[in-house]
Amino acid sequence: MSVNIIYDWNGADYSSLHEKKSVCIVDETLRDGIQSPSISMPDEEEMQSLISVMDEIGIEFATIGYPGASTKVKGAVEKLIEYKLNQGLQIEMICAGRTVAADIQAIIDVSQNCGVAIDANLFIGSSPVRQYVEGWDLQFILEHVKKGVRFAVENGLRVCFLTEDTTRSNPEDLGPILETAIENGAYRIGICDTVGHSTPQGVQSILKFAREVVKKSNPDVLIDWHGHNDRGLALVNALVAVECGADRIHATALGIGERVGNTSIEQLLVNLKLMGYPGKNLKLLRRYAELVSASFKFPIPSNQPIFGLDAYRTGTGVHASAIIKAEESGQSDLADLVYTSVPARELGFEQIIEVGPMCGKSNVVYWLKKRGIACDDTLVTDIFEEIKRKKTVLTDREIKGIINRHVTG
């Protein structure tokens, strides 16, 4: 486009981010995602397809299970790793477990059976409420962290140590816990907003704290952010975490997960691209979202950003009129700018103009021309009058019925 017709107030705020290296993504769909109480478990072939598409998109890491949960889960994890190796996929596999010997041994077994080094996300609860419920004290936690991380590292695992419920943890406890993990070989630490408690200000505060711990203990240690959506803040918190220097962000497809879910991976990737970060292959996101929806038997809500039915769809006369004028200008990308901030065409979509109670006659004319149907004033009026008697958008079948009546007289 020859002229700059969008003024971006976001640009100044995010200018410092463009100097930062690309942030890495951990796809938690096959671990945290399957904890949603509303999904159906995908089968082996579906999980393989999901891993393949993650790899094509350019997602760097995938958490693929919790081998210590059962023999069945352990076997499924090994099959996924074998599939990755056989297909030559670049995506790195992560296994999750508590800082207890049995969970760690299960991950070691997987690594040895498959003949590959594995990242282990090892976690333990750290918040006062969790300590109270479990009957733990700080000394108990420190001992578990020390033994667990050391055992994993000595047996060839790359450890990312995560504190559950980090964002409600006391700094007097959290500091020594993170320091102990780092001292015993963790190459990453993970800050977890396990119950979606944090606000953007909270993200800034806790990541500043984490960076200070890392600086003191081992400046080479990397920092992960793992957020949930209980207060509807998961996406904005993840973006703030990136701004505050998190090296890796955890997310799930369609935001599925425990309770109301996690950071949505497709919303995260689209926003990172719009913020100027080196992008993943956004053209494959639609296929990924639809595959997850089908594999997990999880319908995509109509108002879901990016991939919902209504994301690029309008039945409002004023909006439709502007979109039509944009399309008629001959500039293909203008229609994606006038009433949306998301590049629909980059994601495999186009603007859709419906005929409904809030539309004008231009909607009707557009609908007919889009389908190559000759229209005259009488036909347009017949359809428009029918709209005003309805409470919902007219379906294609309903409009075609009016057209048929018009033709047959």
Short mmCIF file of C-alpha atoms in Angstrom, two decimals:
data_model
loop_
_atom_site.label_atom_id
_atom_site.label_comp_id
_atom_site.label_asym_id
_atom_site.label_seq_id
_atom_site.Cartn_x
_atom_site.Cartn_y
_atom_site.Cartn_z
CA MET A 1 0.00 0.00 0.00
CA SER A 2 1.50 3.31 -1.09
CA VAL A 3 0.32 5.41 1.87
CA ASN A 4 0.44 4.69 5.57
CA ILE A 5 -3.23 4.74 6.58
CA ILE A 6 -2.87 3.17 10.03
CA TYR A 7 -1.39 5.10 12.95
CA ASP A 8 -0.04 2.56 15.41
CA TRP A 9 0.07 3.76 19.02
CA ASN A 10 1.52 0.36 19.91
CA GLY A 11 4.72 0.96 17.98
CA ALA A 12 6.45 3.16 20.54
CA ASP A 13 5.59 0.83 23.40
CA TYR A 14 7.01 -2.23 21.67
CA SER A 15 10.02 -0.69 19.91
CA SER A 16 12.49 -2.15 22.43
CA LEU A 17 11.19 -5.67 21.82
CA HIS A 18 12.30 -5.75 18.21
CA GLU A 19 15.92 -5.85 19.31
CA LYS A 20 15.30 -9.03 21.30
CA LYS A 21 15.83 -12.46 19.84
CA SER A 22 12.77 -14.46 18.89
CA VAL A 23 10.91 -15.84 21.88
CA CYS A 24 10.49 -19.63 21.98
CA ILE A 25 7.12 -21.35 22.38
CA VAL A 26 6.25 -24.46 24.38
CA ASP A 27 3.07 -26.10 23.09
CA GLU A 28 1.30 -27.63 26.10
CA THR A 29 -1.72 -28.93 24.16
CA LEU A 30 -0.81 -32.60 24.66
CA ARG A 31 -0.12 -32.17 28.38
CA ASP A 32 -2.02 -29.27 29.94
CA GLY A 33 -4.57 -29.22 27.13
CA ILE A 34 -5.77 -32.75 27.78
CA GLN A 35 -6.51 -31.80 31.38
CA SER A 36 -9.57 -29.86 30.20
CA PRO A 37 -12.70 -31.57 31.55
CA SER A 38 -14.55 -30.78 28.31
CA ILE A 39 -12.35 -32.54 25.75
CA SER A 40 -12.12 -36.03 24.29
CA MET A 41 -8.67 -37.61 24.36
CA PRO A 42 -7.04 -37.68 20.91
CA ASP A 43 -5.84 -41.03 19.63
CA GLU A 44 -2.27 -41.93 18.66
CA GLU A 45 -2.57 -40.92 14.99
CA GLU A 46 -4.21 -37.62 15.91
CA MET A 47 -1.40 -36.79 18.34
CA GLN A 48 1.16 -37.57 15.64
CA SER A 49 -0.63 -35.26 13.21
CA LEU A 50 -0.68 -32.51 15.82
CA ILE A 51 3.06 -32.84 16.48
CA SER A 52 3.74 -32.67 12.73
CA VAL A 53 1.76 -29.46 12.30
CA MET A 54 3.41 -27.90 15.38
CA ASP A 55 6.75 -28.63 13.73
CA GLU A 56 5.65 -27.12 10.40
CA ILE A 57 4.46 -23.96 12.14
CA GLY A 58 7.89 -23.61 13.71
CA ILE A 59 6.96 -24.21 17.35
CA GLU A 60 10.19 -25.11 19.11
CA PHE A 61 9.01 -27.30 22.02
CA ALA A 62 6.06 -29.55 22.87
CA THR A 63 5.24 -31.02 26.26
CA ILE A 64 3.94 -34.44 25.36
CA GLY A 65 2.94 -36.02 28.65
CA TYR A 66 3.55 -37.06 32.19
CA PRO A 67 5.26 -40.49 31.97
CA GLY A 68 5.04 -41.04 35.73
CA ALA A 69 1.23 -41.02 35.59
CA SER A 70 0.88 -44.57 34.23
CA THR A 71 2.43 -47.23 32.00
CA LYS A 72 -0.07 -46.26 29.30
CA VAL A 73 1.01 -42.61 29.30
CA LYS A 74 4.67 -43.62 29.34
CA GLY A 75 4.14 -45.82 26.29
CA ALA A 76 2.28 -43.07 24.44
CA VAL A 77 5.11 -40.62 25.15
CA GLU A 78 7.70 -43.04 23.80
CA LYS A 79 5.68 -43.58 20.62
CA LEU A 80 5.47 -39.84 20.02
CA ILE A 81 9.23 -39.48 20.45
CA GLU A 82 9.83 -42.39 18.06
CA TYR A 83 7.48 -40.73 15.56
CA LYS A 84 9.41 -37.45 15.83
CA LEU A 85 12.71 -39.25 15.20
CA ASN A 86 11.37 -41.30 12.29
CA GLN A 87 9.87 -38.22 10.63
CA GLY A 88 12.95 -36.08 11.21
CA LEU A 89 10.98 -33.37 13.01
CA GLN A 90 12.86 -30.47 14.58
CA ILE A 91 10.48 -29.83 17.48
CA GLU A 92 11.97 -30.70 20.88
CA MET A 93 10.02 -32.98 23.23
CA ILE A 94 9.43 -32.23 26.92
CA CYS A 95 8.11 -34.52 29.64
CA ALA A 96 6.56 -33.27 32.87
CA GLY A 97 6.87 -34.66 36.37
CA ARG A 98 7.01 -33.80 40.04
CA THR A 99 10.28 -33.52 41.91
CA VAL A 100 9.87 -37.07 43.19
CA ALA A 101 12.06 -40.02 42.27
CA ALA A 102 9.30 -42.11 40.66
CA ASP A 103 8.27 -39.35 38.24
CA ILE A 104 11.85 -38.52 37.35
CA GLN A 105 12.77 -42.18 36.86
CA ALA A 106 9.90 -42.56 34.40
CA ILE A 107 11.33 -39.69 32.31
CA ILE A 108 14.82 -41.19 32.53
CA ASP A 109 13.40 -44.51 31.29
CA VAL A 110 11.78 -42.76 28.32
CA SER A 111 15.05 -41.01 27.47
CA GLN A 112 17.05 -44.23 27.65
CA ASN A 113 14.46 -46.33 25.82
CA CYS A 114 14.29 -43.82 22.96
CA GLY A 115 18.01 -42.99 22.98
CA VAL A 116 17.54 -39.22 23.12
CA ALA A 117 18.13 -36.43 25.61
CA ILE A 118 14.86 -35.07 26.97
CA ASP A 119 13.86 -31.85 28.63
CA ALA A 120 12.16 -32.53 31.96
CA ASN A 121 9.78 -29.94 33.37
CA LEU A 122 9.95 -30.74 37.08
CA PHE A 123 7.57 -28.97 39.42
CA ILE A 124 6.61 -28.57 43.05
CA GLY A 125 4.07 -26.30 44.74
CA SER A 126 5.55 -23.24 46.43
CA SER A 127 2.71 -20.97 47.55
CA PRO A 128 1.70 -20.64 51.22
CA VAL A 129 -1.76 -22.07 50.54
CA ARG A 130 -0.24 -25.11 48.85
CA GLN A 131 2.23 -25.60 51.67
CA TYR A 132 -0.57 -25.38 54.21
CA VAL A 133 -2.82 -27.88 52.42
CA GLU A 134 0.03 -30.35 51.81
CA GLY A 135 1.57 -29.97 55.28
CA TRP A 136 4.91 -28.88 53.82
CA ASP A 137 7.44 -26.38 55.09
CA LEU A 138 10.26 -24.61 53.26
CA GLN A 139 12.87 -27.13 54.37
CA PHE A 140 10.80 -30.01 52.99
CA ILE A 141 10.48 -28.24 49.62
CA LEU A 142 14.17 -27.37 49.43
CA GLU A 143 15.16 -30.96 50.10
CA HIS A 144 12.81 -32.24 47.37
CA VAL A 145 14.13 -29.70 44.90
CA LYS A 146 17.76 -30.48 45.67
CA LYS A 147 17.36 -34.26 45.41
CA GLY A 148 14.99 -34.20 42.44
CA VAL A 149 16.87 -31.78 40.21
CA ARG A 150 20.24 -33.36 41.00
CA PHE A 151 18.91 -36.88 40.32
CA ALA A 152 17.51 -35.79 36.95
CA VAL A 153 20.63 -33.91 35.85
CA GLU A 154 22.96 -36.73 36.89
CA ASN A 155 20.92 -39.06 34.68
CA GLY A 156 21.17 -36.94 31.57
CA LEU A 157 17.96 -34.90 31.70
CA ARG A 158 17.85 -31.19 30.89
CA VAL A 159 15.81 -29.71 33.71
CA CYS A 160 13.44 -26.79 33.63
CA PHE A 161 12.37 -26.34 37.23
CA LEU A 162 8.92 -24.86 37.79
CA THR A 163 7.26 -23.74 40.97
CA GLU A 164 3.52 -24.38 40.91
CA ASP A 165 1.49 -21.33 41.91
CA THR A 166 4.58 -19.13 41.66
CA THR A 167 2.49 -15.97 41.35
CA ARG A 168 1.06 -16.44 44.85
CA SER A 169 4.35 -17.51 46.45
CA ASN A 170 6.13 -15.69 49.25
CA PRO A 171 9.42 -14.17 47.98
CA GLU A 172 11.21 -15.28 51.17
CA ASP A 173 10.42 -18.87 50.15
CA LEU A 174 10.54 -18.50 46.37
CA GLY A 175 14.08 -17.10 46.26
CA PRO A 176 15.75 -20.03 48.09
CA ILE A 177 13.65 -22.55 46.13
CA LEU A 178 14.73 -21.18 42.74
CA GLU A 179 18.33 -20.79 43.89
CA THR A 180 18.40 -24.43 45.03
CA ALA A 181 17.15 -25.62 41.65
CA ILE A 182 19.76 -23.58 39.81
CA GLU A 183 22.59 -24.67 42.12
CA ASN A 184 21.73 -28.30 41.43
CA GLY A 185 21.77 -28.00 37.65
CA ALA A 186 18.46 -26.61 36.34
CA TYR A 187 19.16 -24.78 33.08
CA ARG A 188 15.76 -23.07 33.12
CA ILE A 189 13.31 -21.92 35.74
CA GLY A 190 9.58 -21.62 35.08
CA ILE A 191 7.29 -19.00 36.57
CA CYS A 192 3.79 -20.46 36.74
CA ASP A 193 0.53 -18.58 37.09
CA THR A 194 -1.13 -21.88 37.89
CA VAL A 195 -4.56 -20.53 38.87
CA GLY A 196 -4.58 -17.47 36.62
CA HIS A 197 -4.12 -15.11 39.55
CA SER A 198 -1.64 -12.65 38.09
CA THR A 199 -2.28 -9.24 36.57
CA PRO A 200 0.14 -7.62 34.11
CA GLN A 201 1.66 -5.65 36.99
CA GLY A 202 2.14 -8.91 38.86
CA VAL A 203 3.92 -10.42 35.85
CA GLN A 204 6.33 -7.50 35.78
CA SER A 205 7.05 -7.77 39.50
CA ILE A 206 7.64 -11.51 39.63
CA LEU A 207 9.77 -11.63 36.48
CA LYS A 208 11.92 -8.81 37.82
CA PHE A 209 12.36 -10.90 40.97
CA ALA A 210 13.19 -14.02 38.93
CA ARG A 211 15.76 -12.17 36.84
CA GLU A 212 17.48 -10.97 40.02
CA VAL A 213 17.64 -14.55 41.33
CA VAL A 214 19.11 -15.74 38.04
CA LYS A 215 21.63 -12.91 37.91
CA LYS A 216 22.86 -13.83 41.38
CA SER A 217 22.83 -17.62 40.92
CA ASN A 218 23.73 -18.23 37.26
CA PRO A 219 23.15 -15.58 34.56
CA ASP A 220 23.01 -18.27 31.85
CA VAL A 221 19.79 -19.75 33.25
CA LEU A 222 16.71 -19.09 31.08
CA ILE A 223 13.22 -18.14 32.26
CA ASP A 224 9.87 -19.63 31.18
CA TRP A 225 6.37 -18.21 31.67
CA HIS A 226 3.36 -20.54 32.06
CA GLY A 227 -0.02 -18.85 32.47
CA HIS A 228 -3.67 -19.81 32.96
CA ASN A 229 -6.77 -17.84 32.02
CA ASP A 230 -8.98 -17.86 35.12
CA ARG A 231 -9.30 -14.06 35.12
CA GLY A 232 -9.20 -13.74 31.34
CA LEU A 233 -5.66 -12.31 31.45
CA ALA A 234 -3.58 -15.19 30.09
CA LEU A 235 -2.80 -13.65 26.71
CA VAL A 236 -1.96 -10.16 27.93
CA ASN A 237 0.11 -11.66 30.76
CA ALA A 238 2.07 -13.76 28.25
CA LEU A 239 2.79 -10.69 26.12
CA VAL A 240 3.92 -8.75 29.18
CA ALA A 241 6.13 -11.71 30.11
CA VAL A 242 7.78 -11.46 26.70
CA GLU A 243 8.29 -7.73 27.21
CA CYS A 244 9.84 -8.46 30.62
CA GLY A 245 12.41 -10.83 29.15
CA ALA A 246 10.88 -14.32 29.41
CA ASP A 247 12.76 -16.61 27.03
CA ARG A 248 10.01 -19.16 26.51
CA ILE A 249 6.21 -18.94 26.72
CA HIS A 250 3.90 -21.91 27.33
CA ALA A 251 0.53 -22.02 25.56
CA THR A 252 -2.13 -24.41 24.23
CA ALA A 253 -4.12 -24.58 21.01
CA LEU A 254 -7.48 -22.79 21.37
CA GLY A 255 -6.44 -22.03 24.97
CA ILE A 256 -7.76 -25.40 26.18
CA GLY A 257 -6.62 -26.71 29.54
CA GLU A 258 -7.45 -27.13 33.19
CA ARG A 259 -10.57 -25.16 34.25
CA VAL A 260 -10.97 -22.30 31.72
CA GLY A 261 -7.63 -23.04 30.11
CA ASN A 262 -4.26 -21.54 29.25
CA THR A 263 -2.76 -18.90 27.01
CA SER A 264 -4.10 -19.43 23.49
CA ILE A 265 -1.22 -20.36 21.22
CA GLU A 266 -2.79 -19.01 18.04
CA GLN A 267 -3.63 -15.66 19.67
CA LEU A 268 -0.12 -15.52 21.11
CA LEU A 269 1.60 -16.21 17.77
CA VAL A 270 -0.53 -13.73 15.83
CA ASN A 271 0.09 -11.00 18.41
CA LEU A 272 3.83 -11.67 18.47
CA LYS A 273 3.89 -11.35 14.69
CA LEU A 274 1.96 -8.06 14.85
CA MET A 275 4.36 -6.82 17.55
CA GLY A 276 7.30 -7.30 15.19
CA TYR A 277 8.76 -10.57 16.42
CA PRO A 278 10.16 -13.01 13.85
CA GLY A 279 7.05 -14.99 12.99
CA LYS A 280 6.10 -18.60 12.81
CA ASN A 281 4.24 -20.00 9.78
CA LEU A 282 0.84 -18.41 10.42
CA LYS A 283 -0.63 -19.90 7.26
CA LEU A 284 -0.74 -23.28 9.03
CA LEU A 285 -2.44 -22.02 12.20
CA ARG A 286 -5.93 -22.48 10.76
CA ARG A 287 -5.23 -26.12 9.91
CA TYR A 288 -3.79 -26.63 13.40
CA ALA A 289 -6.77 -25.07 15.17
CA GLU A 290 -9.25 -27.10 13.13
CA LEU A 291 -7.25 -30.30 13.72
CA VAL A 292 -7.23 -29.68 17.48
CA SER A 293 -10.95 -28.93 17.43
CA ALA A 294 -11.69 -32.20 15.61
CA SER A 295 -9.20 -34.35 17.57
CA PHE A 296 -10.32 -33.07 20.98
CA LYS A 297 -14.03 -32.85 20.05
CA PHE A 298 -13.84 -29.24 21.17
CA PRO A 299 -15.96 -26.81 19.09
CA ILE A 300 -14.38 -23.43 18.40
CA PRO A 301 -16.63 -20.73 19.93
CA SER A 302 -18.10 -18.34 17.35
CA ASN A 303 -16.57 -15.32 19.08
CA GLN A 304 -13.12 -16.86 19.52
CA PRO A 305 -10.46 -14.38 18.30
CA ILE A 306 -8.52 -15.44 15.19
CA PHE A 307 -10.50 -18.59 14.29
CA GLY A 308 -14.05 -18.12 15.54
CA LEU A 309 -16.90 -18.14 13.00
CA ASP A 310 -17.54 -14.44 13.61
CA ALA A 311 -13.91 -13.28 13.58
CA TYR A 312 -14.11 -11.79 10.06
CA ARG A 313 -17.90 -11.74 9.62
CA THR A 314 -20.31 -8.82 9.84
CA GLY A 315 -24.01 -8.22 9.27
CA THR A 316 -23.89 -4.54 10.22
CA GLY A 317 -24.65 -2.05 7.46
CA VAL A 318 -22.08 0.61 8.34
CA HIS A 319 -19.28 -1.93 8.70
CA ALA A 320 -20.23 -3.79 5.55
CA SER A 321 -20.38 -0.57 3.53
CA ALA A 322 -16.80 0.34 4.51
CA ILE A 323 -15.52 -3.18 3.73
CA ILE A 324 -17.24 -3.13 0.32
CA LYS A 325 -15.67 0.24 -0.53
CA ALA A 326 -12.28 -1.11 0.55
CA GLU A 327 -12.65 -4.13 -1.73
CA GLU A 328 -13.80 -1.96 -4.63
CA SER A 329 -10.66 0.18 -4.27
CA GLY A 330 -8.64 -2.62 -5.85
CA GLN A 331 -6.23 -2.85 -2.91
CA SER A 332 -6.48 -6.44 -1.75
CA ASP A 333 -5.30 -5.86 1.80
CA LEU A 334 -7.42 -2.79 2.52
CA ALA A 335 -10.53 -4.81 3.40
CA ASP A 336 -8.51 -6.51 6.13
CA LEU A 337 -7.66 -3.16 7.71
CA VAL A 338 -10.83 -1.12 7.73
CA TYR A 339 -12.75 -3.11 10.38
CA THR A 340 -10.28 -5.60 11.81
CA SER A 341 -6.76 -5.53 13.26
CA VAL A 342 -5.95 -9.13 12.33
CA PRO A 343 -4.61 -9.99 8.83
CA ALA A 344 -7.34 -12.42 7.78
CA ARG A 345 -5.77 -13.33 4.44
CA GLU A 346 -2.51 -14.36 6.10
CA LEU A 347 -4.52 -16.86 8.13
CA GLY A 348 -6.52 -18.26 5.21
CA PHE A 349 -9.69 -16.19 5.72
CA GLU A 350 -11.54 -13.36 4.01
CA GLN A 351 -14.07 -10.79 5.15
CA ILE A 352 -17.64 -12.15 5.14
CA ILE A 353 -20.65 -9.87 4.77
CA GLU A 354 -23.96 -11.34 5.94
CA VAL A 355 -27.55 -10.29 5.42
CA GLY A 356 -29.27 -9.72 8.76
CA PRO A 357 -31.46 -7.41 10.87
CA MET A 358 -28.70 -4.77 11.26
CA CYS A 359 -27.70 -4.64 7.59
CA GLY A 360 -28.34 -2.14 4.82
CA LYS A 361 -29.27 -2.74 1.20
CA SER A 362 -25.57 -2.68 0.29
CA ASN A 363 -25.22 -5.99 2.18
CA VAL A 364 -27.87 -7.55 -0.04
CA VAL A 365 -26.32 -6.24 -3.24
CA TYR A 366 -22.89 -7.45 -2.15
CA TRP A 367 -24.22 -10.91 -1.24
CA LEU A 368 -25.83 -11.31 -4.65
CA LYS A 369 -22.85 -10.01 -6.64
CA LYS A 370 -20.44 -12.19 -4.66
CA ARG A 371 -22.33 -15.23 -5.91
CA GLY A 372 -22.74 -14.00 -9.47
CA ILE A 373 -26.48 -13.53 -9.12
CA ALA A 374 -28.05 -10.78 -11.21
CA CYS A 375 -29.97 -8.39 -9.02
CA ASP A 376 -32.55 -5.69 -9.60
CA ASP A 377 -34.22 -3.23 -7.24
CA THR A 378 -37.26 -5.47 -6.74
CA LEU A 379 -35.19 -8.49 -5.69
CA VAL A 380 -33.04 -6.41 -3.37
CA THR A 381 -36.18 -4.90 -1.80
CA ASP A 382 -37.82 -8.35 -1.39
CA ILE A 383 -34.76 -9.68 0.45
CA PHE A 384 -34.38 -6.50 2.50
CA GLU A 385 -38.02 -6.59 3.61
CA GLU A 386 -37.63 -10.23 4.65
CA ILE A 387 -34.62 -9.28 6.75
CA LYS A 388 -36.62 -6.77 8.73
CA ARG A 389 -39.06 -9.50 9.75
CA LYS A 390 -36.25 -11.71 11.06
CA LYS A 391 -34.29 -11.74 14.32
CA THR A 392 -31.25 -13.54 12.95
CA VAL A 393 -28.94 -13.46 9.94
CA LEU A 394 -30.56 -15.04 6.88
CA THR A 395 -29.08 -18.34 5.83
CA ASP A 396 -27.99 -18.95 2.25
CA ARG A 397 -30.92 -21.31 1.90
CA GLU A 398 -33.41 -18.66 3.02
CA ILE A 399 -32.01 -16.07 0.60
CA LYS A 400 -32.03 -18.55 -2.27
CA GLY A 401 -35.67 -19.32 -1.46
CA ILE A 402 -36.53 -15.61 -1.87
CA ILE A 403 -34.56 -15.53 -5.13
CA ASN A 404 -36.46 -18.58 -6.44
CA ARG A 405 -39.80 -16.98 -5.60
CA HIS A 406 -38.68 -13.79 -7.34
CA VAL A 407 -37.65 -15.70 -10.50
CA THR A 408 -40.84 -17.80 -10.69
CA GLY A 409 -42.96 -14.74 -10.08
#
